[in-house]
Each structure stands twice: as C-alpha cells, then as structure tokens.
C-alpha cells in the first residue's frame, strides 16, 4: 500500500518556467489537497478537491492550478514559476471530506525557483 | 476562520524526561478538531494525536497526551518518557468540521532530545 505518492522529490526551475507536481493516492480517498510549507510559517492550503471533477481554492491559490480528473490523481500546476514559489509542497488525502477522516500526507516536493 | 499560535520555536528535553509543547488557537467554528503533527528530518508529516472539540476527555496515544482547555483555547502536547526518536518539528493544527478538511497550522516547535 503506497499511500500518497508525490513526484518529483526535488525540482529546480527558472523564473517563468512551468511544471506540474504530481500527487497520486491508492486508498480510494475522496478528498485531496495541496499545502505549501515555508520557513517560519507552517503549512498553508493552496487548493483542495472533495471528489473527481470538483476543486476549490485554499488560502494561497494564486499562481497555481489544479484539476481532478480521476479519484487517484491531483496534480498541481505552476503556470509561470516565481522565486516566491520556492517552498516545500505537500499533497494530502483523506477518505472523505471532513476532519473525522485523518489526513494522510505525502513526503513532499522541495521546489526551488531561481 | 482560525488562527493557531505556537509560542515556543524550540524546546529541549532530556531522554526519559517529560516535555510539554504549547499551542493556542482561535476559531469561529462551533465544532472543530485539533491536531498535533510530527515532522522528522525526513520531512514526512506524521499525525501524533487528534482531539475532537466536543469531547471533554483529553486524547492520549501511548506516551503522547494533550491538555485541552476549551475555554482558554489551549491545546498543549505532553510527551512522556522522551526518546531520541521524538526529536522533530511539531506542528499544532486546527480545522472546523464544516470547512472541507481545511487545516490551519501553527509555525511549529523544534524539539531536541538530549542524552
């Protein structure tokens, strides 16, 4: 049972480049989300999805796009990378919406934008 | 909306001793959950303990327990019989039951465990 898998583990981008951070879960979880972790700021919610075809914005959505075409996958797209997007990104999932189901986190992607 | 405050950036404890990490929160939600997550150097986020706000009884998980003071909006984590493997960043988090699993995290406390 792989849980929540994030790829890549590390990535370096130049300003203006685009890329997609991948997130996949094999637990048939309805709910998936993306957080970013910056030094001294804890984790902040970027986007989330309560099921296939449904996405919504979190606290810091600007500069990111998401889609949820399948239950398993929830990719995060950076359209035009900026140095302010240098961060560690975490994908998390839970069986269903609502915190009665605990969140399972992936191991994170460290992104550096130069 | 909610805010979570961890006022201790770093803490240190000797092996086998007990340490308490502090967390205060504020929320407009009538029903909510509180969490402590552990993040070791591997970067993985590991759920340590969870408290449902409507439950008065403090949650416990083996050597980990919480002191939940609802009126004071305080949610501290006590680690008993500290082990070297407990060394990590610890994050306190809060989320409303009706907020689509959105969690608000504190800034973290780095715990060192010494021999």
mmCIF file with all atom_site columns, C-alpha atoms in Angstrom:
data_model
loop_
_atom_site.group_PDB
_atom_site.id
_atom_site.type_symbol
_atom_site.label_atom_id
_atom_site.label_alt_id
_atom_site.label_comp_id
_atom_site.label_asym_id
_atom_site.label_entity_id
_atom_site.label_seq_id
_atom_site.pdbx_PDB_ins_code
_atom_site.Cartn_x
_atom_site.Cartn_y
_atom_site.Cartn_z
_atom_site.occupancy
_atom_site.B_iso_or_equiv
_atom_site.pdbx_formal_charge
_atom_site.auth_seq_id
_atom_site.auth_comp_id
_atom_site.auth_asym_id
_atom_site.auth_atom_id
_atom_site.pdbx_PDB_model_num
ATOM 1   C CA . UNK A 1 1   ? 0.000   0.000  0.000   1.00 0.00 ? 1   UNK A CA 1
ATOM 2   C CA . UNK A 1 2   ? 1.853   3.093  -1.262  1.00 0.00 ? 2   UNK A CA 1
ATOM 3   C CA . UNK A 1 3   ? -0.410  5.720  0.370   1.00 0.00 ? 3   UNK A CA 1
ATOM 4   C CA . UNK A 1 4   ? 0.163   9.217  -1.018  1.00 0.00 ? 4   UNK A CA 1
ATOM 5   C CA . UNK A 1 5   ? 2.938   9.426  -3.609  1.00 0.00 ? 5   UNK A CA 1
ATOM 6   C CA . UNK A 1 6   ? 4.456   12.716 -4.710  1.00 0.00 ? 6   UNK A CA 1
ATOM 7   C CA . UNK A 1 7   ? 6.832   13.201 -7.600  1.00 0.00 ? 7   UNK A CA 1
ATOM 8   C CA . UNK A 1 8   ? 9.403   14.574 -8.028  1.00 0.00 ? 8   UNK A CA 1
ATOM 9   C CA . UNK A 1 9   ? 11.068  14.788 -4.606  1.00 0.00 ? 9   UNK A CA 1
ATOM 10  C CA . UNK A 1 10  ? 13.200  17.753 -5.672  1.00 0.00 ? 10  UNK A CA 1
ATOM 11  C CA . UNK A 1 11  ? 12.930  20.237 -8.544  1.00 0.00 ? 11  UNK A CA 1
ATOM 12  C CA . UNK A 1 12  ? 14.781  23.358 -9.623  1.00 0.00 ? 12  UNK A CA 1
ATOM 13  C CA . UNK A 1 13  ? 13.068  25.768 -12.019 1.00 0.00 ? 13  UNK A CA 1
ATOM 14  C CA . UNK A 1 14  ? 13.981  29.039 -13.593 1.00 0.00 ? 14  UNK A CA 1
ATOM 15  C CA . UNK A 1 15  ? 11.685  32.005 -13.266 1.00 0.00 ? 15  UNK A CA 1
ATOM 16  C CA . UNK A 1 16  ? 8.916   31.810 -15.852 1.00 0.00 ? 16  UNK A CA 1
ATOM 17  C CA . UNK A 1 17  ? 9.097   28.062 -16.405 1.00 0.00 ? 17  UNK A CA 1
ATOM 18  C CA . UNK A 1 18  ? 6.044   25.905 -15.894 1.00 0.00 ? 18  UNK A CA 1
ATOM 19  C CA . UNK A 1 19  ? 5.794   22.484 -14.333 1.00 0.00 ? 19  UNK A CA 1
ATOM 20  C CA . UNK A 1 20  ? 3.408   20.025 -12.735 1.00 0.00 ? 20  UNK A CA 1
ATOM 21  C CA . UNK A 1 21  ? 3.838   18.462 -9.322  1.00 0.00 ? 21  UNK A CA 1
ATOM 22  C CA . UNK A 1 22  ? 2.281   15.023 -9.295  1.00 0.00 ? 22  UNK A CA 1
ATOM 23  C CA . UNK A 1 23  ? 0.241   13.517 -6.481  1.00 0.00 ? 23  UNK A CA 1
ATOM 24  C CA . UNK A 1 24  ? -1.369  10.087 -6.507  1.00 0.00 ? 24  UNK A CA 1
ATOM 25  C CA . UNK A 1 25  ? -3.101  8.081  -3.810  1.00 0.00 ? 25  UNK A CA 1
ATOM 26  C CA . UNK A 1 26  ? -4.141  4.432  -3.894  1.00 0.00 ? 26  UNK A CA 1
ATOM 27  C CA . UNK A 1 27  ? -6.549  4.487  -0.937  1.00 0.00 ? 27  UNK A CA 1
ATOM 28  C CA . UNK A 1 28  ? -9.661  5.498  -2.887  1.00 0.00 ? 28  UNK A CA 1
ATOM 29  C CA . UNK A 1 29  ? -9.798  8.741  -0.917  1.00 0.00 ? 29  UNK A CA 1
ATOM 30  C CA . UNK A 1 30  ? -12.385 11.294 -1.972  1.00 0.00 ? 30  UNK A CA 1
ATOM 31  C CA . UNK A 1 31  ? -10.597 14.307 -0.544  1.00 0.00 ? 31  UNK A CA 1
ATOM 32  C CA . UNK A 1 32  ? -7.212  15.585 -1.721  1.00 0.00 ? 32  UNK A CA 1
ATOM 33  C CA . UNK A 1 33  ? -5.356  18.811 -1.063  1.00 0.00 ? 33  UNK A CA 1
ATOM 34  C CA . UNK A 1 34  ? -2.115  20.700 -1.616  1.00 0.00 ? 34  UNK A CA 1
ATOM 35  C CA . UNK A 1 35  ? -0.197  22.637 1.038   1.00 0.00 ? 35  UNK A CA 1
ATOM 36  C CA . UNK A 1 36  ? 2.987   24.619 0.893   1.00 0.00 ? 36  UNK A CA 1
ATOM 37  C CA . UNK A 1 37  ? 5.447   24.857 3.763   1.00 0.00 ? 37  UNK A CA 1
ATOM 38  C CA . UNK A 1 38  ? 7.653   27.903 4.146   1.00 0.00 ? 38  UNK A CA 1
ATOM 39  C CA . UNK A 1 39  ? 10.179  28.548 6.930   1.00 0.00 ? 39  UNK A CA 1
ATOM 40  C CA . UNK A 1 40  ? 8.558   30.059 9.992   1.00 0.00 ? 40  UNK A CA 1
ATOM 41  C CA . UNK A 1 41  ? 5.040   29.865 8.516   1.00 0.00 ? 41  UNK A CA 1
ATOM 42  C CA . UNK A 1 42  ? 3.778   26.313 8.994   1.00 0.00 ? 42  UNK A CA 1
ATOM 43  C CA . UNK A 1 43  ? 1.718   24.775 6.198   1.00 0.00 ? 43  UNK A CA 1
ATOM 44  C CA . UNK A 1 44  ? -0.775  26.744 4.154   1.00 0.00 ? 44  UNK A CA 1
ATOM 45  C CA . UNK A 1 45  ? -3.553  25.339 1.984   1.00 0.00 ? 45  UNK A CA 1
ATOM 46  C CA . UNK A 1 46  ? -3.269  26.036 -1.766  1.00 0.00 ? 46  UNK A CA 1
ATOM 47  C CA . UNK A 1 47  ? -6.134  24.079 -3.374  1.00 0.00 ? 47  UNK A CA 1
ATOM 48  C CA . UNK A 1 48  ? -8.315  21.157 -2.466  1.00 0.00 ? 48  UNK A CA 1
ATOM 49  C CA . UNK A 1 49  ? -10.763 18.710 -4.043  1.00 0.00 ? 49  UNK A CA 1
ATOM 50  C CA . UNK A 1 50  ? -13.683 16.919 -2.442  1.00 0.00 ? 50  UNK A CA 1
ATOM 51  C CA . UNK A 1 51  ? -14.052 14.480 -5.331  1.00 0.00 ? 51  UNK A CA 1
ATOM 52  C CA . UNK A 1 52  ? -13.340 13.867 -9.003  1.00 0.00 ? 52  UNK A CA 1
ATOM 53  C CA . UNK A 1 53  ? -14.245 16.902 -11.058 1.00 0.00 ? 53  UNK A CA 1
ATOM 54  C CA . UNK A 1 54  ? -14.546 19.227 -8.037  1.00 0.00 ? 54  UNK A CA 1
ATOM 55  C CA . UNK A 1 55  ? -11.822 21.622 -6.928  1.00 0.00 ? 55  UNK A CA 1
ATOM 56  C CA . UNK A 1 56  ? -11.704 24.790 -4.854  1.00 0.00 ? 56  UNK A CA 1
ATOM 57  C CA . UNK A 1 57  ? -9.227  27.382 -3.646  1.00 0.00 ? 57  UNK A CA 1
ATOM 58  C CA . UNK A 1 58  ? -7.493  27.407 -0.321  1.00 0.00 ? 58  UNK A CA 1
ATOM 59  C CA . UNK A 1 59  ? -5.637  30.175 1.468   1.00 0.00 ? 59  UNK A CA 1
ATOM 60  C CA . UNK A 1 60  ? -2.869  30.822 -1.098  1.00 0.00 ? 60  UNK A CA 1
ATOM 61  C CA . UNK A 1 61  ? -4.090  29.781 -4.583  1.00 0.00 ? 61  UNK A CA 1
ATOM 62  C CA . UNK A 1 62  ? -2.515  32.471 -6.760  1.00 0.00 ? 62  UNK A CA 1
ATOM 63  C CA . UNK A 1 63  ? -0.068  31.133 -9.346  1.00 0.00 ? 63  UNK A CA 1
ATOM 64  C CA . UNK A 1 64  ? -1.312  27.548 -9.094  1.00 0.00 ? 64  UNK A CA 1
ATOM 65  C CA . UNK A 1 65  ? -3.854  25.484 -10.976 1.00 0.00 ? 65  UNK A CA 1
ATOM 66  C CA . UNK A 1 66  ? -5.300  22.090 -10.158 1.00 0.00 ? 66  UNK A CA 1
ATOM 67  C CA . UNK A 1 67  ? -7.624  19.547 -11.734 1.00 0.00 ? 67  UNK A CA 1
ATOM 68  C CA . UNK A 1 68  ? -9.116  16.277 -10.534 1.00 0.00 ? 68  UNK A CA 1
ATOM 69  C CA . UNK A 1 69  ? -9.999  14.114 -13.499 1.00 0.00 ? 69  UNK A CA 1
ATOM 70  C CA . UNK A 1 70  ? -9.668  10.860 -11.517 1.00 0.00 ? 70  UNK A CA 1
ATOM 71  C CA . UNK A 1 71  ? -10.097 9.923  -7.866  1.00 0.00 ? 71  UNK A CA 1
ATOM 72  C CA . UNK A 1 72  ? -6.449  8.866  -7.645  1.00 0.00 ? 72  UNK A CA 1
ATOM 73  C CA . UNK A 1 73  ? -4.611  11.882 -9.065  1.00 0.00 ? 73  UNK A CA 1
ATOM 74  C CA . UNK A 1 74  ? -4.461  15.535 -8.073  1.00 0.00 ? 74  UNK A CA 1
ATOM 75  C CA . UNK A 1 75  ? -1.691  17.383 -9.961  1.00 0.00 ? 75  UNK A CA 1
ATOM 76  C CA . UNK A 1 76  ? -0.590  20.900 -9.049  1.00 0.00 ? 76  UNK A CA 1
ATOM 77  C CA . UNK A 1 77  ? 0.467   23.127 -11.933 1.00 0.00 ? 77  UNK A CA 1
ATOM 78  C CA . UNK A 1 78  ? 2.715   26.134 -11.709 1.00 0.00 ? 78  UNK A CA 1
ATOM 79  C CA . UNK A 1 79  ? 1.969   28.218 -14.778 1.00 0.00 ? 79  UNK A CA 1
ATOM 80  C CA . UNK A 1 80  ? 4.907   30.643 -14.616 1.00 0.00 ? 80  UNK A CA 1
ATOM 81  C CA . UNK A 1 81  ? 7.222   29.935 -11.712 1.00 0.00 ? 81  UNK A CA 1
ATOM 82  C CA . UNK A 1 82  ? 8.344   32.791 -9.476  1.00 0.00 ? 82  UNK A CA 1
ATOM 83  C CA . UNK A 1 83  ? 11.015  32.857 -6.737  1.00 0.00 ? 83  UNK A CA 1
ATOM 84  C CA . UNK A 1 84  ? 8.187   33.373 -4.208  1.00 0.00 ? 84  UNK A CA 1
ATOM 85  C CA . UNK A 1 85  ? 7.022   29.859 -5.040  1.00 0.00 ? 85  UNK A CA 1
ATOM 86  C CA . UNK A 1 86  ? 10.217  28.341 -3.659  1.00 0.00 ? 86  UNK A CA 1
ATOM 87  C CA . UNK A 1 87  ? 8.823   26.070 -0.967  1.00 0.00 ? 87  UNK A CA 1
ATOM 88  C CA . UNK A 1 88  ? 8.156   22.506 0.092   1.00 0.00 ? 88  UNK A CA 1
ATOM 89  C CA . UNK A 1 89  ? 4.864   21.234 -1.293  1.00 0.00 ? 89  UNK A CA 1
ATOM 90  C CA . UNK A 1 90  ? 2.767   18.571 0.396   1.00 0.00 ? 90  UNK A CA 1
ATOM 91  C CA . UNK A 1 91  ? -0.148  16.645 -1.002  1.00 0.00 ? 91  UNK A CA 1
ATOM 92  C CA . UNK A 1 92  ? -2.616  15.171 1.482   1.00 0.00 ? 92  UNK A CA 1
ATOM 93  C CA . UNK A 1 93  ? -5.693  12.990 1.196   1.00 0.00 ? 93  UNK A CA 1
ATOM 94  C CA . UNK A 1 94  ? -8.456  11.643 3.399   1.00 0.00 ? 94  UNK A CA 1
ATOM 95  C CA . UNK A 1 95  ? -11.203 9.111  2.974   1.00 0.00 ? 95  UNK A CA 1
ATOM 96  C CA . UNK A 1 96  ? -13.787 11.831 2.724   1.00 0.00 ? 96  UNK A CA 1
ATOM 97  C CA . UNK A 1 97  ? -14.284 15.484 3.363   1.00 0.00 ? 97  UNK A CA 1
ATOM 98  C CA . UNK A 1 98  ? -14.499 16.486 6.983   1.00 0.00 ? 98  UNK A CA 1
ATOM 99  C CA . UNK A 1 99  ? -11.790 16.079 9.563   1.00 0.00 ? 99  UNK A CA 1
ATOM 100 C CA . UNK A 1 100 ? -13.332 12.975 11.101  1.00 0.00 ? 100 UNK A CA 1
ATOM 101 C CA . UNK A 1 101 ? -11.163 11.197 8.500   1.00 0.00 ? 101 UNK A CA 1
ATOM 102 C CA . UNK A 1 102 ? -7.496  11.893 9.220   1.00 0.00 ? 102 UNK A CA 1
ATOM 103 C CA . UNK A 1 103 ? -5.291  13.432 6.545   1.00 0.00 ? 103 UNK A CA 1
ATOM 104 C CA . UNK A 1 104 ? -2.540  11.287 5.041   1.00 0.00 ? 104 UNK A CA 1
ATOM 105 C CA . UNK A 1 105 ? 0.417   13.303 3.771   1.00 0.00 ? 105 UNK A CA 1
ATOM 106 C CA . UNK A 1 106 ? 2.880   12.551 1.005   1.00 0.00 ? 106 UNK A CA 1
ATOM 107 C CA . UNK A 1 107 ? 6.598   13.025 1.600   1.00 0.00 ? 107 UNK A CA 1
ATOM 108 C CA . UNK A 1 108 ? 6.730   16.408 -0.068  1.00 0.00 ? 108 UNK A CA 1
ATOM 109 C CA . UNK A 1 109 ? 8.391   18.029 -3.070  1.00 0.00 ? 109 UNK A CA 1
ATOM 110 C CA . UNK A 1 110 ? 11.109  20.609 -2.493  1.00 0.00 ? 110 UNK A CA 1
ATOM 111 C CA . UNK A 1 111 ? 10.876  23.233 -5.235  1.00 0.00 ? 111 UNK A CA 1
ATOM 112 C CA . UNK A 1 112 ? 13.474  25.917 -5.832  1.00 0.00 ? 112 UNK A CA 1
ATOM 113 C CA . UNK A 1 113 ? 12.817  28.723 -8.310  1.00 0.00 ? 113 UNK A CA 1
ATOM 114 C CA . UNK A 1 114 ? 15.890  30.717 -9.340  1.00 0.00 ? 114 UNK A CA 1
ATOM 115 C CA . UNK B 2 1   ? -11.528 31.218 10.040  1.00 0.00 ? 1   UNK B CA 1
ATOM 116 C CA . UNK B 2 2   ? -8.958  30.145 12.576  1.00 0.00 ? 2   UNK B CA 1
ATOM 117 C CA . UNK B 2 3   ? -5.510  31.025 13.834  1.00 0.00 ? 3   UNK B CA 1
ATOM 118 C CA . UNK B 2 4   ? -3.024  28.761 15.573  1.00 0.00 ? 4   UNK B CA 1
ATOM 119 C CA . UNK B 2 5   ? -0.128  30.056 17.663  1.00 0.00 ? 5   UNK B CA 1
ATOM 120 C CA . UNK B 2 6   ? 2.885   28.121 18.863  1.00 0.00 ? 6   UNK B CA 1
ATOM 121 C CA . UNK B 2 7   ? 4.962   30.443 21.000  1.00 0.00 ? 7   UNK B CA 1
ATOM 122 C CA . UNK B 2 8   ? 7.923   28.122 21.556  1.00 0.00 ? 8   UNK B CA 1
ATOM 123 C CA . UNK B 2 9   ? 10.167  27.984 18.466  1.00 0.00 ? 9   UNK B CA 1
ATOM 124 C CA . UNK B 2 10  ? 12.493  25.490 20.143  1.00 0.00 ? 10  UNK B CA 1
ATOM 125 C CA . UNK B 2 11  ? 12.355  23.182 23.133  1.00 0.00 ? 11  UNK B CA 1
ATOM 126 C CA . UNK B 2 12  ? 14.827  20.740 24.603  1.00 0.00 ? 12  UNK B CA 1
ATOM 127 C CA . UNK B 2 13  ? 14.279  17.696 26.798  1.00 0.00 ? 13  UNK B CA 1
ATOM 128 C CA . UNK B 2 14  ? 16.500  15.023 28.233  1.00 0.00 ? 14  UNK B CA 1
ATOM 129 C CA . UNK B 2 15  ? 15.902  11.445 27.275  1.00 0.00 ? 15  UNK B CA 1
ATOM 130 C CA . UNK B 2 16  ? 13.313  9.760  29.535  1.00 0.00 ? 16  UNK B CA 1
ATOM 131 C CA . UNK B 2 17  ? 12.024  13.115 30.803  1.00 0.00 ? 17  UNK B CA 1
ATOM 132 C CA . UNK B 2 18  ? 8.685   14.792 30.093  1.00 0.00 ? 18  UNK B CA 1
ATOM 133 C CA . UNK B 2 19  ? 8.161   17.866 27.946  1.00 0.00 ? 19  UNK B CA 1
ATOM 134 C CA . UNK B 2 20  ? 5.099   19.963 27.150  1.00 0.00 ? 20  UNK B CA 1
ATOM 135 C CA . UNK B 2 21  ? 4.652   21.861 23.895  1.00 0.00 ? 21  UNK B CA 1
ATOM 136 C CA . UNK B 2 22  ? 2.219   24.777 23.928  1.00 0.00 ? 22  UNK B CA 1
ATOM 137 C CA . UNK B 2 23  ? -0.430  25.725 21.410  1.00 0.00 ? 23  UNK B CA 1
ATOM 138 C CA . UNK B 2 24  ? -3.225  28.276 21.490  1.00 0.00 ? 24  UNK B CA 1
ATOM 139 C CA . UNK B 2 25  ? -5.856  28.742 18.850  1.00 0.00 ? 25  UNK B CA 1
ATOM 140 C CA . UNK B 2 26  ? -8.782  30.863 17.878  1.00 0.00 ? 26  UNK B CA 1
ATOM 141 C CA . UNK B 2 27  ? -11.689 29.783 15.750  1.00 0.00 ? 27  UNK B CA 1
ATOM 142 C CA . UNK B 2 28  ? -15.139 30.929 14.737  1.00 0.00 ? 28  UNK B CA 1
ATOM 143 C CA . UNK B 2 29  ? -16.250 27.341 14.182  1.00 0.00 ? 29  UNK B CA 1
ATOM 144 C CA . UNK B 2 30  ? -18.703 25.833 16.625  1.00 0.00 ? 30  UNK B CA 1
ATOM 145 C CA . UNK B 2 31  ? -17.322 22.349 16.139  1.00 0.00 ? 31  UNK B CA 1
ATOM 146 C CA . UNK B 2 32  ? -13.714 21.647 15.275  1.00 0.00 ? 32  UNK B CA 1
ATOM 147 C CA . UNK B 2 33  ? -10.774 19.302 15.550  1.00 0.00 ? 33  UNK B CA 1
ATOM 148 C CA . UNK B 2 34  ? -7.286  19.927 16.887  1.00 0.00 ? 34  UNK B CA 1
ATOM 149 C CA . UNK B 2 35  ? -4.189  18.026 15.852  1.00 0.00 ? 35  UNK B CA 1
ATOM 150 C CA . UNK B 2 36  ? -0.524  17.604 16.607  1.00 0.00 ? 36  UNK B CA 1
ATOM 151 C CA . UNK B 2 37  ? 1.699   16.562 13.717  1.00 0.00 ? 37  UNK B CA 1
ATOM 152 C CA . UNK B 2 38  ? 5.324   15.478 13.922  1.00 0.00 ? 38  UNK B CA 1
ATOM 153 C CA . UNK B 2 39  ? 7.782   16.269 11.124  1.00 0.00 ? 39  UNK B CA 1
ATOM 154 C CA . UNK B 2 40  ? 11.145  14.489 11.466  1.00 0.00 ? 40  UNK B CA 1
ATOM 155 C CA . UNK B 2 41  ? 14.116  15.393 9.259   1.00 0.00 ? 41  UNK B CA 1
ATOM 156 C CA . UNK B 2 42  ? 12.711  13.019 6.623   1.00 0.00 ? 42  UNK B CA 1
ATOM 157 C CA . UNK B 2 43  ? 10.076  15.736 6.032   1.00 0.00 ? 43  UNK B CA 1
ATOM 158 C CA . UNK B 2 44  ? 7.170   13.328 6.407   1.00 0.00 ? 44  UNK B CA 1
ATOM 159 C CA . UNK B 2 45  ? 4.129   14.710 8.244   1.00 0.00 ? 45  UNK B CA 1
ATOM 160 C CA . UNK B 2 46  ? 3.016   12.192 10.875  1.00 0.00 ? 46  UNK B CA 1
ATOM 161 C CA . UNK B 2 47  ? -0.201  12.523 12.844  1.00 0.00 ? 47  UNK B CA 1
ATOM 162 C CA . UNK B 2 48  ? 0.598   12.263 16.545  1.00 0.00 ? 48  UNK B CA 1
ATOM 163 C CA . UNK B 2 49  ? -2.741  12.879 18.183  1.00 0.00 ? 49  UNK B CA 1
ATOM 164 C CA . UNK B 2 50  ? -6.180  14.293 17.488  1.00 0.00 ? 50  UNK B CA 1
ATOM 165 C CA . UNK B 2 51  ? -8.770  15.922 19.724  1.00 0.00 ? 51  UNK B CA 1
ATOM 166 C CA . UNK B 2 52  ? -12.408 16.493 18.876  1.00 0.00 ? 52  UNK B CA 1
ATOM 167 C CA . UNK B 2 53  ? -13.502 19.739 20.470  1.00 0.00 ? 53  UNK B CA 1
ATOM 168 C CA . UNK B 2 54  ? -16.859 18.438 21.654  1.00 0.00 ? 54  UNK B CA 1
ATOM 169 C CA . UNK B 2 55  ? -15.131 15.742 23.714  1.00 0.00 ? 55  UNK B CA 1
ATOM 170 C CA . UNK B 2 56  ? -14.086 16.919 27.145  1.00 0.00 ? 56  UNK B CA 1
ATOM 171 C CA . UNK B 2 57  ? -11.774 13.978 27.748  1.00 0.00 ? 57  UNK B CA 1
ATOM 172 C CA . UNK B 2 58  ? -8.182  14.647 26.778  1.00 0.00 ? 58  UNK B CA 1
ATOM 173 C CA . UNK B 2 59  ? -6.850  12.430 23.992  1.00 0.00 ? 59  UNK B CA 1
ATOM 174 C CA . UNK B 2 60  ? -3.932  10.085 24.674  1.00 0.00 ? 60  UNK B CA 1
ATOM 175 C CA . UNK B 2 61  ? -1.779  7.947  22.395  1.00 0.00 ? 61  UNK B CA 1
ATOM 176 C CA . UNK B 2 62  ? 0.786   5.900  24.270  1.00 0.00 ? 62  UNK B CA 1
ATOM 177 C CA . UNK B 2 63  ? 3.423   8.388  25.522  1.00 0.00 ? 63  UNK B CA 1
ATOM 178 C CA . UNK B 2 64  ? 1.616   11.355 23.969  1.00 0.00 ? 64  UNK B CA 1
ATOM 179 C CA . UNK B 2 65  ? -1.247  13.173 25.626  1.00 0.00 ? 65  UNK B CA 1
ATOM 180 C CA . UNK B 2 66  ? -2.906  16.537 25.328  1.00 0.00 ? 66  UNK B CA 1
ATOM 181 C CA . UNK B 2 67  ? -4.222  19.077 27.788  1.00 0.00 ? 67  UNK B CA 1
ATOM 182 C CA . UNK B 2 68  ? -7.243  20.564 26.041  1.00 0.00 ? 68  UNK B CA 1
ATOM 183 C CA . UNK B 2 69  ? -8.643  23.675 27.719  1.00 0.00 ? 69  UNK B CA 1
ATOM 184 C CA . UNK B 2 70  ? -11.557 24.716 25.534  1.00 0.00 ? 70  UNK B CA 1
ATOM 185 C CA . UNK B 2 71  ? -12.461 27.912 27.347  1.00 0.00 ? 71  UNK B CA 1
ATOM 186 C CA . UNK B 2 72  ? -8.846  29.082 27.268  1.00 0.00 ? 72  UNK B CA 1
ATOM 187 C CA . UNK B 2 73  ? -8.434  27.862 23.666  1.00 0.00 ? 73  UNK B CA 1
ATOM 188 C CA . UNK B 2 74  ? -5.322  25.982 24.648  1.00 0.00 ? 74  UNK B CA 1
ATOM 189 C CA . UNK B 2 75  ? -4.135  22.628 23.313  1.00 0.00 ? 75  UNK B CA 1
ATOM 190 C CA . UNK B 2 76  ? -0.771  21.532 24.681  1.00 0.00 ? 76  UNK B CA 1
ATOM 191 C CA . UNK B 2 77  ? 1.055   18.289 23.902  1.00 0.00 ? 77  UNK B CA 1
ATOM 192 C CA . UNK B 2 78  ? 2.797   16.326 26.622  1.00 0.00 ? 78  UNK B CA 1
ATOM 193 C CA . UNK B 2 79  ? 5.455   13.794 25.668  1.00 0.00 ? 79  UNK B CA 1
ATOM 194 C CA . UNK B 2 80  ? 6.361   11.408 28.462  1.00 0.00 ? 80  UNK B CA 1
ATOM 195 C CA . UNK B 2 81  ? 9.497   9.258  28.672  1.00 0.00 ? 81  UNK B CA 1
ATOM 196 C CA . UNK B 2 82  ? 11.049  11.187 25.782  1.00 0.00 ? 82  UNK B CA 1
ATOM 197 C CA . UNK B 2 83  ? 13.070  9.184  23.288  1.00 0.00 ? 83  UNK B CA 1
ATOM 198 C CA . UNK B 2 84  ? 15.731  10.207 20.786  1.00 0.00 ? 84  UNK B CA 1
ATOM 199 C CA . UNK B 2 85  ? 13.263  9.414  18.007  1.00 0.00 ? 85  UNK B CA 1
ATOM 200 C CA . UNK B 2 86  ? 10.930  12.114 19.301  1.00 0.00 ? 86  UNK B CA 1
ATOM 201 C CA . UNK B 2 87  ? 13.300  14.789 18.020  1.00 0.00 ? 87  UNK B CA 1
ATOM 202 C CA . UNK B 2 88  ? 11.418  16.631 15.270  1.00 0.00 ? 88  UNK B CA 1
ATOM 203 C CA . UNK B 2 89  ? 9.350   19.678 14.393  1.00 0.00 ? 89  UNK B CA 1
ATOM 204 C CA . UNK B 2 90  ? 5.928   19.553 15.973  1.00 0.00 ? 90  UNK B CA 1
ATOM 205 C CA . UNK B 2 91  ? 3.013   21.383 14.416  1.00 0.00 ? 91  UNK B CA 1
ATOM 206 C CA . UNK B 2 92  ? -0.284  22.181 16.050  1.00 0.00 ? 92  UNK B CA 1
ATOM 207 C CA . UNK B 2 93  ? -3.245  22.450 13.665  1.00 0.00 ? 93  UNK B CA 1
ATOM 208 C CA . UNK B 2 94  ? -6.940  23.247 13.811  1.00 0.00 ? 94  UNK B CA 1
ATOM 209 C CA . UNK B 2 95  ? -9.827  22.681 11.448  1.00 0.00 ? 95  UNK B CA 1
ATOM 210 C CA . UNK B 2 96  ? -13.561 23.143 11.512  1.00 0.00 ? 96  UNK B CA 1
ATOM 211 C CA . UNK B 2 97  ? -15.800 20.167 10.842  1.00 0.00 ? 97  UNK B CA 1
ATOM 212 C CA . UNK B 2 98  ? -17.634 22.130 8.187   1.00 0.00 ? 98  UNK B CA 1
ATOM 213 C CA . UNK B 2 99  ? -14.636 23.569 6.376   1.00 0.00 ? 99  UNK B CA 1
ATOM 214 C CA . UNK B 2 100 ? -13.824 20.870 3.817   1.00 0.00 ? 100 UNK B CA 1
ATOM 215 C CA . UNK B 2 101 ? -10.946 19.454 5.844   1.00 0.00 ? 101 UNK B CA 1
ATOM 216 C CA . UNK B 2 102 ? -9.043  22.742 5.726   1.00 0.00 ? 102 UNK B CA 1
ATOM 217 C CA . UNK B 2 103 ? -6.355  22.780 8.354   1.00 0.00 ? 103 UNK B CA 1
ATOM 218 C CA . UNK B 2 104 ? -4.670  25.857 9.775   1.00 0.00 ? 104 UNK B CA 1
ATOM 219 C CA . UNK B 2 105 ? -1.193  25.148 11.097  1.00 0.00 ? 105 UNK B CA 1
ATOM 220 C CA . UNK B 2 106 ? 0.957   26.855 13.666  1.00 0.00 ? 106 UNK B CA 1
ATOM 221 C CA . UNK B 2 107 ? 4.554   27.796 12.926  1.00 0.00 ? 107 UNK B CA 1
ATOM 222 C CA . UNK B 2 108 ? 5.978   24.764 14.688  1.00 0.00 ? 108 UNK B CA 1
ATOM 223 C CA . UNK B 2 109 ? 8.174   23.908 17.669  1.00 0.00 ? 109 UNK B CA 1
ATOM 224 C CA . UNK B 2 110 ? 11.509  22.211 17.112  1.00 0.00 ? 110 UNK B CA 1
ATOM 225 C CA . UNK B 2 111 ? 12.086  19.603 19.824  1.00 0.00 ? 111 UNK B CA 1
ATOM 226 C CA . UNK B 2 112 ? 15.599  18.455 20.662  1.00 0.00 ? 112 UNK B CA 1
ATOM 227 C CA . UNK B 2 113 ? 16.140  15.338 22.757  1.00 0.00 ? 113 UNK B CA 1
ATOM 228 C CA . UNK B 2 114 ? 19.447  15.088 24.569  1.00 0.00 ? 114 UNK B CA 1
ATOM 229 C CA . UNK B 2 115 ? 21.163  12.207 26.293  1.00 0.00 ? 115 UNK B CA 1
#
